[in-house]
Amino acid sequence: IIGVRDIHADHAASHIGKAQGIVTCLRAIPYHSTRQKVFLPMDICMLHGASQEDFIRGKQEQNVRNVIYDIASQAHIHLEHVR
């Protein structure tokens, strides 16, 4: 946008974009749940024993929190790469 041509800036922007995308997905869980949709990685949900129904019903049990924590941790890893 501002004419910066640097491979390191591009790499940092890529990680920032990934982190932002993950956070946006997490923030949208309540919105999508009211529409009976879940856009989370099912392998991570299965790892913690959480189902799509758990998210649709708005459960806040430990397994649901663990899924959200694992996904949020991925966003944190991307931000650490930027730093």
PDB file of N, CA, C and O in Angstrom:
ATOM      1  N   ILE A   1       0.824  -1.184   0.000  1.00  0.00           N
ATOM      2  CA  ILE A   1       0.000   0.000   0.000  1.00  0.00           C
ATOM      3  C   ILE A   1       0.871   1.252   0.000  1.00  0.00           C
ATOM      4  O   ILE A   1       0.576   2.198  -0.705  1.00  0.00           O
ATOM      5  N   ILE A   2       1.937   1.254   0.775  1.00  0.00           N
ATOM      6  CA  ILE A   2       2.764   2.464   0.864  1.00  0.00           C
ATOM      7  C   ILE A   2       4.059   2.315   0.068  1.00  0.00           C
ATOM      8  O   ILE A   2       4.963   3.114   0.221  1.00  0.00           O
ATOM      9  N   GLY A   3       4.142   1.314  -0.769  1.00  0.00           N
ATOM     10  CA  GLY A   3       5.283   1.164  -1.644  1.00  0.00           C
ATOM     11  C   GLY A   3       6.487   0.480  -1.029  1.00  0.00           C
ATOM     12  O   GLY A   3       7.567   0.527  -1.606  1.00  0.00           O
ATOM     13  N   VAL A   4       6.320  -0.177   0.105  1.00  0.00           N
ATOM     14  CA  VAL A   4       7.441  -0.884   0.729  1.00  0.00           C
ATOM     15  C   VAL A   4       7.682  -2.173  -0.043  1.00  0.00           C
ATOM     16  O   VAL A   4       6.778  -2.975  -0.241  1.00  0.00           O
ATOM     17  N   ARG A   5       8.893  -2.375  -0.480  1.00  0.00           N
ATOM     18  CA  ARG A   5       9.274  -3.581  -1.210  1.00  0.00           C
ATOM     19  C   ARG A   5      10.367  -4.282  -0.404  1.00  0.00           C
ATOM     20  O   ARG A   5      11.550  -4.056  -0.600  1.00  0.00           O
ATOM     21  N   ASP A   6       9.942  -5.111   0.520  1.00  0.00           N
ATOM     22  CA  ASP A   6      10.900  -5.801   1.383  1.00  0.00           C
ATOM     23  C   ASP A   6      10.349  -7.175   1.715  1.00  0.00           C
ATOM     24  O   ASP A   6       9.204  -7.302   2.158  1.00  0.00           O
ATOM     25  N   ILE A   7      11.141  -8.194   1.494  1.00  0.00           N
ATOM     26  CA  ILE A   7      10.710  -9.571   1.732  1.00  0.00           C
ATOM     27  C   ILE A   7      10.374  -9.794   3.207  1.00  0.00           C
ATOM     28  O   ILE A   7       9.442 -10.523   3.539  1.00  0.00           O
ATOM     29  N   HIS A   8      11.100  -9.141   4.114  1.00  0.00           N
ATOM     30  CA  HIS A   8      10.846  -9.302   5.546  1.00  0.00           C
ATOM     31  C   HIS A   8       9.518  -8.648   5.945  1.00  0.00           C
ATOM     32  O   HIS A   8       8.774  -9.195   6.765  1.00  0.00           O
ATOM     33  N   ALA A   9       9.225  -7.516   5.353  1.00  0.00           N
ATOM     34  CA  ALA A   9       7.940  -6.858   5.621  1.00  0.00           C
ATOM     35  C   ALA A   9       6.800  -7.703   5.077  1.00  0.00           C
ATOM     36  O   ALA A   9       5.754  -7.843   5.732  1.00  0.00           O
ATOM     37  N   ASP A  10       6.991  -8.300   3.914  1.00  0.00           N
ATOM     38  CA  ASP A  10       5.968  -9.183   3.344  1.00  0.00           C
ATOM     39  C   ASP A  10       5.733 -10.389   4.239  1.00  0.00           C
ATOM     40  O   ASP A  10       4.591 -10.803   4.451  1.00  0.00           O
ATOM     41  N   HIS A  11       6.809 -10.949   4.748  1.00  0.00           N
ATOM     42  CA  HIS A  11       6.712 -12.114   5.626  1.00  0.00           C
ATOM     43  C   HIS A  11       5.976 -11.750   6.920  1.00  0.00           C
ATOM     44  O   HIS A  11       5.097 -12.491   7.376  1.00  0.00           O
ATOM     45  N   ALA A  12       6.312 -10.610   7.494  1.00  0.00           N
ATOM     46  CA  ALA A  12       5.647 -10.154   8.719  1.00  0.00           C
ATOM     47  C   ALA A  12       4.169  -9.904   8.461  1.00  0.00           C
ATOM     48  O   ALA A  12       3.304 -10.304   9.250  1.00  0.00           O
ATOM     49  N   ALA A  13       3.863  -9.267   7.347  1.00  0.00           N
ATOM     50  CA  ALA A  13       2.464  -8.983   7.009  1.00  0.00           C
ATOM     51  C   ALA A  13       1.679 -10.279   6.825  1.00  0.00           C
ATOM     52  O   ALA A  13       0.504 -10.364   7.208  1.00  0.00           O
ATOM     53  N   SER A  14       2.317 -11.292   6.265  1.00  0.00           N
ATOM     54  CA  SER A  14       1.660 -12.585   6.087  1.00  0.00           C
ATOM     55  C   SER A  14       1.278 -13.191   7.432  1.00  0.00           C
ATOM     56  O   SER A  14       0.151 -13.668   7.618  1.00  0.00           O
ATOM     57  N   HIS A  15       2.208 -13.151   8.386  1.00  0.00           N
ATOM     58  CA  HIS A  15       1.916 -13.697   9.728  1.00  0.00           C
ATOM     59  C   HIS A  15       0.854 -12.867  10.448  1.00  0.00           C
ATOM     60  O   HIS A  15      -0.008 -13.418  11.133  1.00  0.00           O
ATOM     61  N   ILE A  16       0.901 -11.567  10.293  1.00  0.00           N
ATOM     62  CA  ILE A  16      -0.117 -10.712  10.921  1.00  0.00           C
ATOM     63  C   ILE A  16      -1.494 -11.036  10.335  1.00  0.00           C
ATOM     64  O   ILE A  16      -2.486 -11.137  11.060  1.00  0.00           O
ATOM     65  N   GLY A  17      -1.554 -11.215   9.030  1.00  0.00           N
ATOM     66  CA  GLY A  17      -2.812 -11.556   8.388  1.00  0.00           C
ATOM     67  C   GLY A  17      -3.366 -12.887   8.859  1.00  0.00           C
ATOM     68  O   GLY A  17      -4.573 -13.034   9.083  1.00  0.00           O
ATOM     69  N   LYS A  18      -2.493 -13.863   9.021  1.00  0.00           N
ATOM     70  CA  LYS A  18      -2.934 -15.172   9.520  1.00  0.00           C
ATOM     71  C   LYS A  18      -3.457 -15.066  10.939  1.00  0.00           C
ATOM     72  O   LYS A  18      -4.501 -15.639  11.276  1.00  0.00           O
ATOM     73  N   ALA A  19      -2.739 -14.343  11.785  1.00  0.00           N
ATOM     74  CA  ALA A  19      -3.182 -14.159  13.169  1.00  0.00           C
ATOM     75  C   ALA A  19      -4.530 -13.457  13.211  1.00  0.00           C
ATOM     76  O   ALA A  19      -5.430 -13.859  13.961  1.00  0.00           O
ATOM     77  N   GLN A  20      -4.696 -12.417  12.408  1.00  0.00           N
ATOM     78  CA  GLN A  20      -5.957 -11.681  12.367  1.00  0.00           C
ATOM     79  C   GLN A  20      -7.098 -12.573  11.882  1.00  0.00           C
ATOM     80  O   GLN A  20      -8.213 -12.513  12.407  1.00  0.00           O
ATOM     81  N   GLY A  21      -6.833 -13.412  10.901  1.00  0.00           N
ATOM     82  CA  GLY A  21      -7.849 -14.322  10.398  1.00  0.00           C
ATOM     83  C   GLY A  21      -8.303 -15.313  11.453  1.00  0.00           C
ATOM     84  O   GLY A  21      -9.504 -15.593  11.601  1.00  0.00           O
ATOM     85  N   ILE A  22      -7.361 -15.831  12.215  1.00  0.00           N
ATOM     86  CA  ILE A  22      -7.686 -16.780  13.284  1.00  0.00           C
ATOM     87  C   ILE A  22      -8.522 -16.096  14.357  1.00  0.00           C
ATOM     88  O   ILE A  22      -9.539 -16.624  14.812  1.00  0.00           O
ATOM     89  N   VAL A  23      -8.109 -14.910  14.757  1.00  0.00           N
ATOM     90  CA  VAL A  23      -8.839 -14.166  15.791  1.00  0.00           C
ATOM     91  C   VAL A  23     -10.250 -13.817  15.309  1.00  0.00           C
ATOM     92  O   VAL A  23     -11.217 -13.938  16.062  1.00  0.00           O
ATOM     93  N   THR A  24     -10.372 -13.418  14.070  1.00  0.00           N
ATOM     94  CA  THR A  24     -11.696 -13.104  13.518  1.00  0.00           C
ATOM     95  C   THR A  24     -12.596 -14.331  13.546  1.00  0.00           C
ATOM     96  O   THR A  24     -13.781 -14.236  13.893  1.00  0.00           O
ATOM     97  N   CYS A  25     -12.046 -15.470  13.207  1.00  0.00           N
ATOM     98  CA  CYS A  25     -12.811 -16.720  13.246  1.00  0.00           C
ATOM     99  C   CYS A  25     -13.282 -17.019  14.668  1.00  0.00           C
ATOM    100  O   CYS A  25     -14.438 -17.398  14.877  1.00  0.00           O
ATOM    101  N   LEU A  26     -12.413 -16.835  15.638  1.00  0.00           N
ATOM    102  CA  LEU A  26     -12.787 -17.090  17.037  1.00  0.00           C
ATOM    103  C   LEU A  26     -13.842 -16.093  17.514  1.00  0.00           C
ATOM    104  O   LEU A  26     -14.798 -16.479  18.195  1.00  0.00           O
ATOM    105  N   ARG A  27     -13.668 -14.836  17.165  1.00  0.00           N
ATOM    106  CA  ARG A  27     -14.639 -13.813  17.592  1.00  0.00           C
ATOM    107  C   ARG A  27     -16.012 -14.046  16.983  1.00  0.00           C
ATOM    108  O   ARG A  27     -17.025 -13.624  17.536  1.00  0.00           O
ATOM    109  N   ALA A  28     -16.059 -14.710  15.835  1.00  0.00           N
ATOM    110  CA  ALA A  28     -17.327 -14.930  15.137  1.00  0.00           C
ATOM    111  C   ALA A  28     -18.059 -16.185  15.601  1.00  0.00           C
ATOM    112  O   ALA A  28     -19.151 -16.461  15.112  1.00  0.00           O
ATOM    113  N   ILE A  29     -17.488 -16.933  16.537  1.00  0.00           N
ATOM    114  CA  ILE A  29     -18.133 -18.167  16.997  1.00  0.00           C
ATOM    115  C   ILE A  29     -19.570 -17.912  17.456  1.00  0.00           C
ATOM    116  O   ILE A  29     -20.482 -18.627  17.021  1.00  0.00           O
ATOM    117  N   PRO A  30     -19.837 -16.942  18.317  1.00  0.00           N
ATOM    118  CA  PRO A  30     -21.233 -16.728  18.741  1.00  0.00           C
ATOM    119  C   PRO A  30     -22.163 -16.382  17.573  1.00  0.00           C
ATOM    120  O   PRO A  30     -23.290 -16.880  17.510  1.00  0.00           O
ATOM    121  N   TYR A  31     -21.692 -15.555  16.669  1.00  0.00           N
ATOM    122  CA  TYR A  31     -22.501 -15.164  15.507  1.00  0.00           C
ATOM    123  C   TYR A  31     -22.864 -16.386  14.669  1.00  0.00           C
ATOM    124  O   TYR A  31     -24.026 -16.606  14.327  1.00  0.00           O
ATOM    125  N   HIS A  32     -21.850 -17.185  14.325  1.00  0.00           N
ATOM    126  CA  HIS A  32     -22.096 -18.355  13.482  1.00  0.00           C
ATOM    127  C   HIS A  32     -22.904 -19.423  14.218  1.00  0.00           C
ATOM    128  O   HIS A  32     -23.704 -20.132  13.597  1.00  0.00           O
ATOM    129  N   SER A  33     -22.703 -19.529  15.508  1.00  0.00           N
ATOM    130  CA  SER A  33     -23.440 -20.534  16.287  1.00  0.00           C
ATOM    131  C   SER A  33     -24.934 -20.279  16.248  1.00  0.00           C
ATOM    132  O   SER A  33     -25.724 -21.223  16.202  1.00  0.00           O
ATOM    133  N   THR A  34     -25.335 -19.013  16.259  1.00  0.00           N
ATOM    134  CA  THR A  34     -26.767 -18.711  16.199  1.00  0.00           C
ATOM    135  C   THR A  34     -27.355 -19.085  14.846  1.00  0.00           C
ATOM    136  O   THR A  34     -28.566 -19.218  14.722  1.00  0.00           O
ATOM    137  N   ARG A  35     -26.509 -19.280  13.870  1.00  0.00           N
ATOM    138  CA  ARG A  35     -26.941 -19.685  12.533  1.00  0.00           C
ATOM    139  C   ARG A  35     -26.650 -21.159  12.270  1.00  0.00           C
ATOM    140  O   ARG A  35     -26.629 -21.589  11.113  1.00  0.00           O
ATOM    141  N   GLN A  36     -26.352 -21.914  13.340  1.00  0.00           N
ATOM    142  CA  GLN A  36     -26.121 -23.355  13.269  1.00  0.00           C
ATOM    143  C   GLN A  36     -24.905 -23.712  12.409  1.00  0.00           C
ATOM    144  O   GLN A  36     -24.898 -24.728  11.722  1.00  0.00           O
ATOM    145  N   LYS A  37     -23.860 -22.874  12.465  1.00  0.00           N
ATOM    146  CA  LYS A  37     -22.652 -23.127  11.687  1.00  0.00           C
ATOM    147  C   LYS A  37     -21.427 -23.079  12.594  1.00  0.00           C
ATOM    148  O   LYS A  37     -21.376 -22.294  13.528  1.00  0.00           O
ATOM    149  N   VAL A  38     -20.461 -23.926  12.269  1.00  0.00           N
ATOM    150  CA  VAL A  38     -19.200 -23.952  13.014  1.00  0.00           C
ATOM    151  C   VAL A  38     -18.069 -23.988  12.001  1.00  0.00           C
ATOM    152  O   VAL A  38     -18.004 -24.887  11.156  1.00  0.00           O
ATOM    153  N   PHE A  39     -17.196 -22.997  12.057  1.00  0.00           N
ATOM    154  CA  PHE A  39     -16.067 -22.907  11.139  1.00  0.00           C
ATOM    155  C   PHE A  39     -14.752 -23.053  11.903  1.00  0.00           C
ATOM    156  O   PHE A  39     -13.903 -22.166  11.893  1.00  0.00           O
ATOM    157  N   LEU A  40     -14.615 -24.168  12.594  1.00  0.00           N
ATOM    158  CA  LEU A  40     -13.401 -24.452  13.366  1.00  0.00           C
ATOM    159  C   LEU A  40     -12.791 -25.755  12.867  1.00  0.00           C
ATOM    160  O   LEU A  40     -13.516 -26.629  12.380  1.00  0.00           O
ATOM    161  N   PRO A  41     -11.477 -25.906  13.009  1.00  0.00           N
ATOM    162  CA  PRO A  41     -10.841 -27.145  12.565  1.00  0.00           C
ATOM    163  C   PRO A  41     -11.369 -28.338  13.373  1.00  0.00           C
ATOM    164  O   PRO A  41     -11.233 -28.386  14.597  1.00  0.00           O
ATOM    165  N   MET A  42     -11.981 -29.278  12.684  1.00  0.00           N
ATOM    166  CA  MET A  42     -12.586 -30.405  13.371  1.00  0.00           C
ATOM    167  C   MET A  42     -11.548 -31.317  14.020  1.00  0.00           C
ATOM    168  O   MET A  42     -11.840 -31.970  15.021  1.00  0.00           O
ATOM    169  N   ASP A  43     -10.327 -31.354  13.487  1.00  0.00           N
ATOM    170  CA  ASP A  43      -9.315 -32.194  14.118  1.00  0.00           C
ATOM    171  C   ASP A  43      -8.979 -31.695  15.519  1.00  0.00           C
ATOM    172  O   ASP A  43      -8.789 -32.491  16.444  1.00  0.00           O
ATOM    173  N   ILE A  44      -8.958 -30.385  15.711  1.00  0.00           N
ATOM    174  CA  ILE A  44      -8.689 -29.832  17.038  1.00  0.00           C
ATOM    175  C   ILE A  44      -9.893 -30.057  17.946  1.00  0.00           C
ATOM    176  O   ILE A  44      -9.740 -30.390  19.125  1.00  0.00           O
ATOM    177  N   CYS A  45     -11.091 -29.910  17.401  1.00  0.00           N
ATOM    178  CA  CYS A  45     -12.302 -30.187  18.193  1.00  0.00           C
ATOM    179  C   CYS A  45     -12.314 -31.641  18.655  1.00  0.00           C
ATOM    180  O   CYS A  45     -12.580 -31.929  19.823  1.00  0.00           O
ATOM    181  N   MET A  46     -12.019 -32.552  17.748  1.00  0.00           N
ATOM    182  CA  MET A  46     -12.017 -33.973  18.093  1.00  0.00           C
ATOM    183  C   MET A  46     -10.920 -34.298  19.104  1.00  0.00           C
ATOM    184  O   MET A  46     -11.118 -35.134  19.983  1.00  0.00           O
ATOM    185  N   LEU A  47      -9.800 -33.636  18.983  1.00  0.00           N
ATOM    186  CA  LEU A  47      -8.689 -33.845  19.919  1.00  0.00           C
ATOM    187  C   LEU A  47      -9.129 -33.573  21.359  1.00  0.00           C
ATOM    188  O   LEU A  47      -8.714 -34.255  22.294  1.00  0.00           O
ATOM    189  N   HIS A  48     -10.000 -32.593  21.531  1.00  0.00           N
ATOM    190  CA  HIS A  48     -10.466 -32.211  22.868  1.00  0.00           C
ATOM    191  C   HIS A  48     -11.853 -32.761  23.196  1.00  0.00           C
ATOM    192  O   HIS A  48     -12.405 -32.440  24.253  1.00  0.00           O
ATOM    193  N   GLY A  49     -12.412 -33.550  22.302  1.00  0.00           N
ATOM    194  CA  GLY A  49     -13.714 -34.146  22.564  1.00  0.00           C
ATOM    195  C   GLY A  49     -14.867 -33.156  22.500  1.00  0.00           C
ATOM    196  O   GLY A  49     -15.879 -33.330  23.175  1.00  0.00           O
ATOM    197  N   ALA A  50     -14.718 -32.136  21.688  1.00  0.00           N
ATOM    198  CA  ALA A  50     -15.779 -31.136  21.522  1.00  0.00           C
ATOM    199  C   ALA A  50     -16.457 -31.367  20.171  1.00  0.00           C
ATOM    200  O   ALA A  50     -15.789 -31.629  19.174  1.00  0.00           O
ATOM    201  N   SER A  51     -17.761 -31.250  20.160  1.00  0.00           N
ATOM    202  CA  SER A  51     -18.507 -31.437  18.918  1.00  0.00           C
ATOM    203  C   SER A  51     -19.003 -30.091  18.396  1.00  0.00           C
ATOM    204  O   SER A  51     -18.977 -29.080  19.105  1.00  0.00           O
ATOM    205  N   GLN A  52     -19.498 -30.112  17.172  1.00  0.00           N
ATOM    206  CA  GLN A  52     -20.090 -28.898  16.615  1.00  0.00           C
ATOM    207  C   GLN A  52     -21.294 -28.476  17.449  1.00  0.00           C
ATOM    208  O   GLN A  52     -21.526 -27.291  17.647  1.00  0.00           O
ATOM    209  N   GLU A  53     -22.033 -29.450  17.944  1.00  0.00           N
ATOM    210  CA  GLU A  53     -23.204 -29.151  18.789  1.00  0.00           C
ATOM    211  C   GLU A  53     -22.809 -28.368  20.036  1.00  0.00           C
ATOM    212  O   GLU A  53     -23.555 -27.502  20.484  1.00  0.00           O
ATOM    213  N   ASP A  54     -21.649 -28.679  20.601  1.00  0.00           N
ATOM    214  CA  ASP A  54     -21.190 -27.957  21.793  1.00  0.00           C
ATOM    215  C   ASP A  54     -21.074 -26.471  21.510  1.00  0.00           C
ATOM    216  O   ASP A  54     -21.446 -25.637  22.342  1.00  0.00           O
ATOM    217  N   PHE A  55     -20.574 -26.126  20.332  1.00  0.00           N
ATOM    218  CA  PHE A  55     -20.419 -24.719  19.971  1.00  0.00           C
ATOM    219  C   PHE A  55     -21.761 -24.093  19.616  1.00  0.00           C
ATOM    220  O   PHE A  55     -22.041 -22.955  19.976  1.00  0.00           O
ATOM    221  N   ILE A  56     -22.593 -24.843  18.913  1.00  0.00           N
ATOM    222  CA  ILE A  56     -23.905 -24.319  18.520  1.00  0.00           C
ATOM    223  C   ILE A  56     -24.759 -24.039  19.754  1.00  0.00           C
ATOM    224  O   ILE A  56     -25.477 -23.042  19.809  1.00  0.00           O
ATOM    225  N   ARG A  57     -24.654 -24.893  20.756  1.00  0.00           N
ATOM    226  CA  ARG A  57     -25.433 -24.704  21.982  1.00  0.00           C
ATOM    227  C   ARG A  57     -24.788 -23.707  22.941  1.00  0.00           C
ATOM    228  O   ARG A  57     -25.357 -23.387  23.980  1.00  0.00           O
ATOM    229  N   GLY A  58     -23.612 -23.239  22.602  1.00  0.00           N
ATOM    230  CA  GLY A  58     -22.948 -22.235  23.429  1.00  0.00           C
ATOM    231  C   GLY A  58     -22.392 -22.781  24.729  1.00  0.00           C
ATOM    232  O   GLY A  58     -22.240 -22.038  25.699  1.00  0.00           O
ATOM    233  N   LYS A  59     -22.062 -24.060  24.742  1.00  0.00           N
ATOM    234  CA  LYS A  59     -21.503 -24.645  25.956  1.00  0.00           C
ATOM    235  C   LYS A  59     -20.156 -24.006  26.272  1.00  0.00           C
ATOM    236  O   LYS A  59     -19.411 -23.626  25.373  1.00  0.00           O
ATOM    237  N   GLN A  60     -19.879 -23.899  27.553  1.00  0.00           N
ATOM    238  CA  GLN A  60     -18.607 -23.307  27.974  1.00  0.00           C
ATOM    239  C   GLN A  60     -17.840 -24.273  28.857  1.00  0.00           C
ATOM    240  O   GLN A  60     -17.173 -23.871  29.809  1.00  0.00           O
ATOM    241  N   GLU A  61     -17.927 -25.533  28.513  1.00  0.00           N
ATOM    242  CA  GLU A  61     -17.219 -26.556  29.281  1.00  0.00           C
ATOM    243  C   GLU A  61     -15.730 -26.513  28.956  1.00  0.00           C
ATOM    244  O   GLU A  61     -15.294 -25.871  27.997  1.00  0.00           O
ATOM    245  N   GLN A  62     -14.970 -27.210  29.754  1.00  0.00           N
ATOM    246  CA  GLN A  62     -13.513 -27.181  29.620  1.00  0.00           C
ATOM    247  C   GLN A  62     -13.045 -27.631  28.237  1.00  0.00           C
ATOM    248  O   GLN A  62     -12.124 -27.045  27.677  1.00  0.00           O
ATOM    249  N   ASN A  63     -13.682 -28.638  27.651  1.00  0.00           N
ATOM    250  CA  ASN A  63     -13.217 -29.101  26.346  1.00  0.00           C
ATOM    251  C   ASN A  63     -13.418 -28.033  25.258  1.00  0.00           C
ATOM    252  O   ASN A  63     -12.573 -27.876  24.383  1.00  0.00           O
ATOM    253  N   VAL A  64     -14.481 -27.267  25.348  1.00  0.00           N
ATOM    254  CA  VAL A  64     -14.722 -26.178  24.397  1.00  0.00           C
ATOM    255  C   VAL A  64     -13.685 -25.074  24.604  1.00  0.00           C
ATOM    256  O   VAL A  64     -13.115 -24.550  23.650  1.00  0.00           O
ATOM    257  N   ARG A  65     -13.423 -24.750  25.853  1.00  0.00           N
ATOM    258  CA  ARG A  65     -12.406 -23.733  26.146  1.00  0.00           C
ATOM    259  C   ARG A  65     -11.029 -24.183  25.672  1.00  0.00           C
ATOM    260  O   ARG A  65     -10.229 -23.366  25.194  1.00  0.00           O
ATOM    261  N   ASN A  66     -10.738 -25.478  25.781  1.00  0.00           N
ATOM    262  CA  ASN A  66      -9.447 -25.994  25.316  1.00  0.00           C
ATOM    263  C   ASN A  66      -9.297 -25.864  23.804  1.00  0.00           C
ATOM    264  O   ASN A  66      -8.211 -25.571  23.305  1.00  0.00           O
ATOM    265  N   VAL A  67     -10.375 -26.086  23.074  1.00  0.00           N
ATOM    266  CA  VAL A  67     -10.343 -25.913  21.614  1.00  0.00           C
ATOM    267  C   VAL A  67     -10.027 -24.457  21.288  1.00  0.00           C
ATOM    268  O   VAL A  67      -9.138 -24.166  20.474  1.00  0.00           O
ATOM    269  N   ILE A  68     -10.727 -23.549  21.912  1.00  0.00           N
ATOM    270  CA  ILE A  68     -10.514 -22.120  21.652  1.00  0.00           C
ATOM    271  C   ILE A  68      -9.101 -21.713  22.036  1.00  0.00           C
ATOM    272  O   ILE A  68      -8.436 -20.967  21.308  1.00  0.00           O
ATOM    273  N   TYR A  69      -8.608 -22.232  23.149  1.00  0.00           N
ATOM    274  CA  TYR A  69      -7.242 -21.916  23.581  1.00  0.00           C
ATOM    275  C   TYR A  69      -6.217 -22.406  22.561  1.00  0.00           C
ATOM    276  O   TYR A  69      -5.283 -21.677  22.211  1.00  0.00           O
ATOM    277  N   ASP A  70      -6.393 -23.638  22.069  1.00  0.00           N
ATOM    278  CA  ASP A  70      -5.444 -24.178  21.089  1.00  0.00           C
ATOM    279  C   ASP A  70      -5.431 -23.347  19.810  1.00  0.00           C
ATOM    280  O   ASP A  70      -4.374 -23.067  19.249  1.00  0.00           O
ATOM    281  N   ILE A  71      -6.612 -22.957  19.350  1.00  0.00           N
ATOM    282  CA  ILE A  71      -6.692 -22.168  18.127  1.00  0.00           C
ATOM    283  C   ILE A  71      -6.105 -20.776  18.357  1.00  0.00           C
ATOM    284  O   ILE A  71      -5.348 -20.258  17.530  1.00  0.00           O
ATOM    285  N   ALA A  72      -6.408 -20.172  19.491  1.00  0.00           N
ATOM    286  CA  ALA A  72      -5.851 -18.852  19.815  1.00  0.00           C
ATOM    287  C   ALA A  72      -4.330 -18.928  19.949  1.00  0.00           C
ATOM    288  O   ALA A  72      -3.621 -17.970  19.599  1.00  0.00           O
ATOM    289  N   SER A  73      -3.826 -20.040  20.423  1.00  0.00           N
ATOM    290  CA  SER A  73      -2.376 -20.220  20.539  1.00  0.00           C
ATOM    291  C   SER A  73      -1.699 -20.165  19.177  1.00  0.00           C
ATOM    292  O   SER A  73      -0.570 -19.687  19.060  1.00  0.00           O
ATOM    293  N   GLN A  74      -2.391 -20.643  18.150  1.00  0.00           N
ATOM    294  CA  GLN A  74      -1.832 -20.555  16.803  1.00  0.00           C
ATOM    295  C   GLN A  74      -1.701 -19.103  16.356  1.00  0.00           C
ATOM    296  O   GLN A  74      -0.709 -18.729  15.730  1.00  0.00           O
ATOM    297  N   ALA A  75      -2.677 -18.292  16.696  1.00  0.00           N
ATOM    298  CA  ALA A  75      -2.584 -16.863  16.382  1.00  0.00           C
ATOM    299  C   ALA A  75      -1.403 -16.240  17.126  1.00  0.00           C
ATOM    300  O   ALA A  75      -0.656 -15.433  16.563  1.00  0.00           O
ATOM    301  N   HIS A  76      -1.228 -16.628  18.368  1.00  0.00           N
ATOM    302  CA  HIS A  76      -0.113 -16.103  19.166  1.00  0.00           C
ATOM    303  C   HIS A  76       1.227 -16.493  18.555  1.00  0.00           C
ATOM    304  O   HIS A  76       2.162 -15.684  18.517  1.00  0.00           O
ATOM    305  N   ILE A  77       1.321 -17.706  18.059  1.00  0.00           N
ATOM    306  CA  ILE A  77       2.566 -18.160  17.416  1.00  0.00           C
ATOM    307  C   ILE A  77       2.878 -17.292  16.199  1.00  0.00           C
ATOM    308  O   ILE A  77       4.033 -16.904  15.988  1.00  0.00           O
ATOM    309  N   HIS A  78       1.863 -16.955  15.418  1.00  0.00           N
ATOM    310  CA  HIS A  78       2.085 -16.096  14.255  1.00  0.00           C
ATOM    311  C   HIS A  78       2.574 -14.711  14.688  1.00  0.00           C
ATOM    312  O   HIS A  78       3.470 -14.136  14.062  1.00  0.00           O
ATOM    313  N   LEU A  79       2.008 -14.185  15.770  1.00  0.00           N
ATOM    314  CA  LEU A  79       2.477 -12.883  16.259  1.00  0.00           C
ATOM    315  C   LEU A  79       3.903 -12.949  16.782  1.00  0.00           C
ATOM    316  O   LEU A  79       4.673 -11.992  16.620  1.00  0.00           O
ATOM    317  N   GLU A  80       4.267 -14.048  17.385  1.00  0.00           N
ATOM    318  CA  GLU A  80       5.651 -14.213  17.853  1.00  0.00           C
ATOM    319  C   GLU A  80       6.621 -14.234  16.678  1.00  0.00           C
ATOM    320  O   GLU A  80       7.736 -13.711  16.784  1.00  0.00           O
ATOM    321  N   HIS A  81       6.212 -14.839  15.558  1.00  0.00           N
ATOM    322  CA  HIS A  81       7.065 -14.828  14.358  1.00  0.00           C
ATOM    323  C   HIS A  81       7.295 -13.408  13.880  1.00  0.00           C
ATOM    324  O   HIS A  81       8.386 -13.068  13.418  1.00  0.00           O
ATOM    325  N   VAL A  82       6.275 -12.574  13.983  1.00  0.00           N
ATOM    326  CA  VAL A  82       6.400 -11.185  13.549  1.00  0.00           C
ATOM    327  C   VAL A  82       7.405 -10.444  14.433  1.00  0.00           C
ATOM    328  O   VAL A  82       8.238  -9.685  13.950  1.00  0.00           O
ATOM    329  N   ARG A  83       7.313 -10.678  15.724  1.00  0.00           N
ATOM    330  CA  ARG A  83       8.240  -9.997  16.642  1.00  0.00           C
ATOM    331  C   ARG A  83       9.665 -10.429  16.387  1.00  0.00           C
ATOM    332  O   ARG A  83      10.597  -9.704  16.508  1.00  0.00           O
TER     333      ARG A  83
END
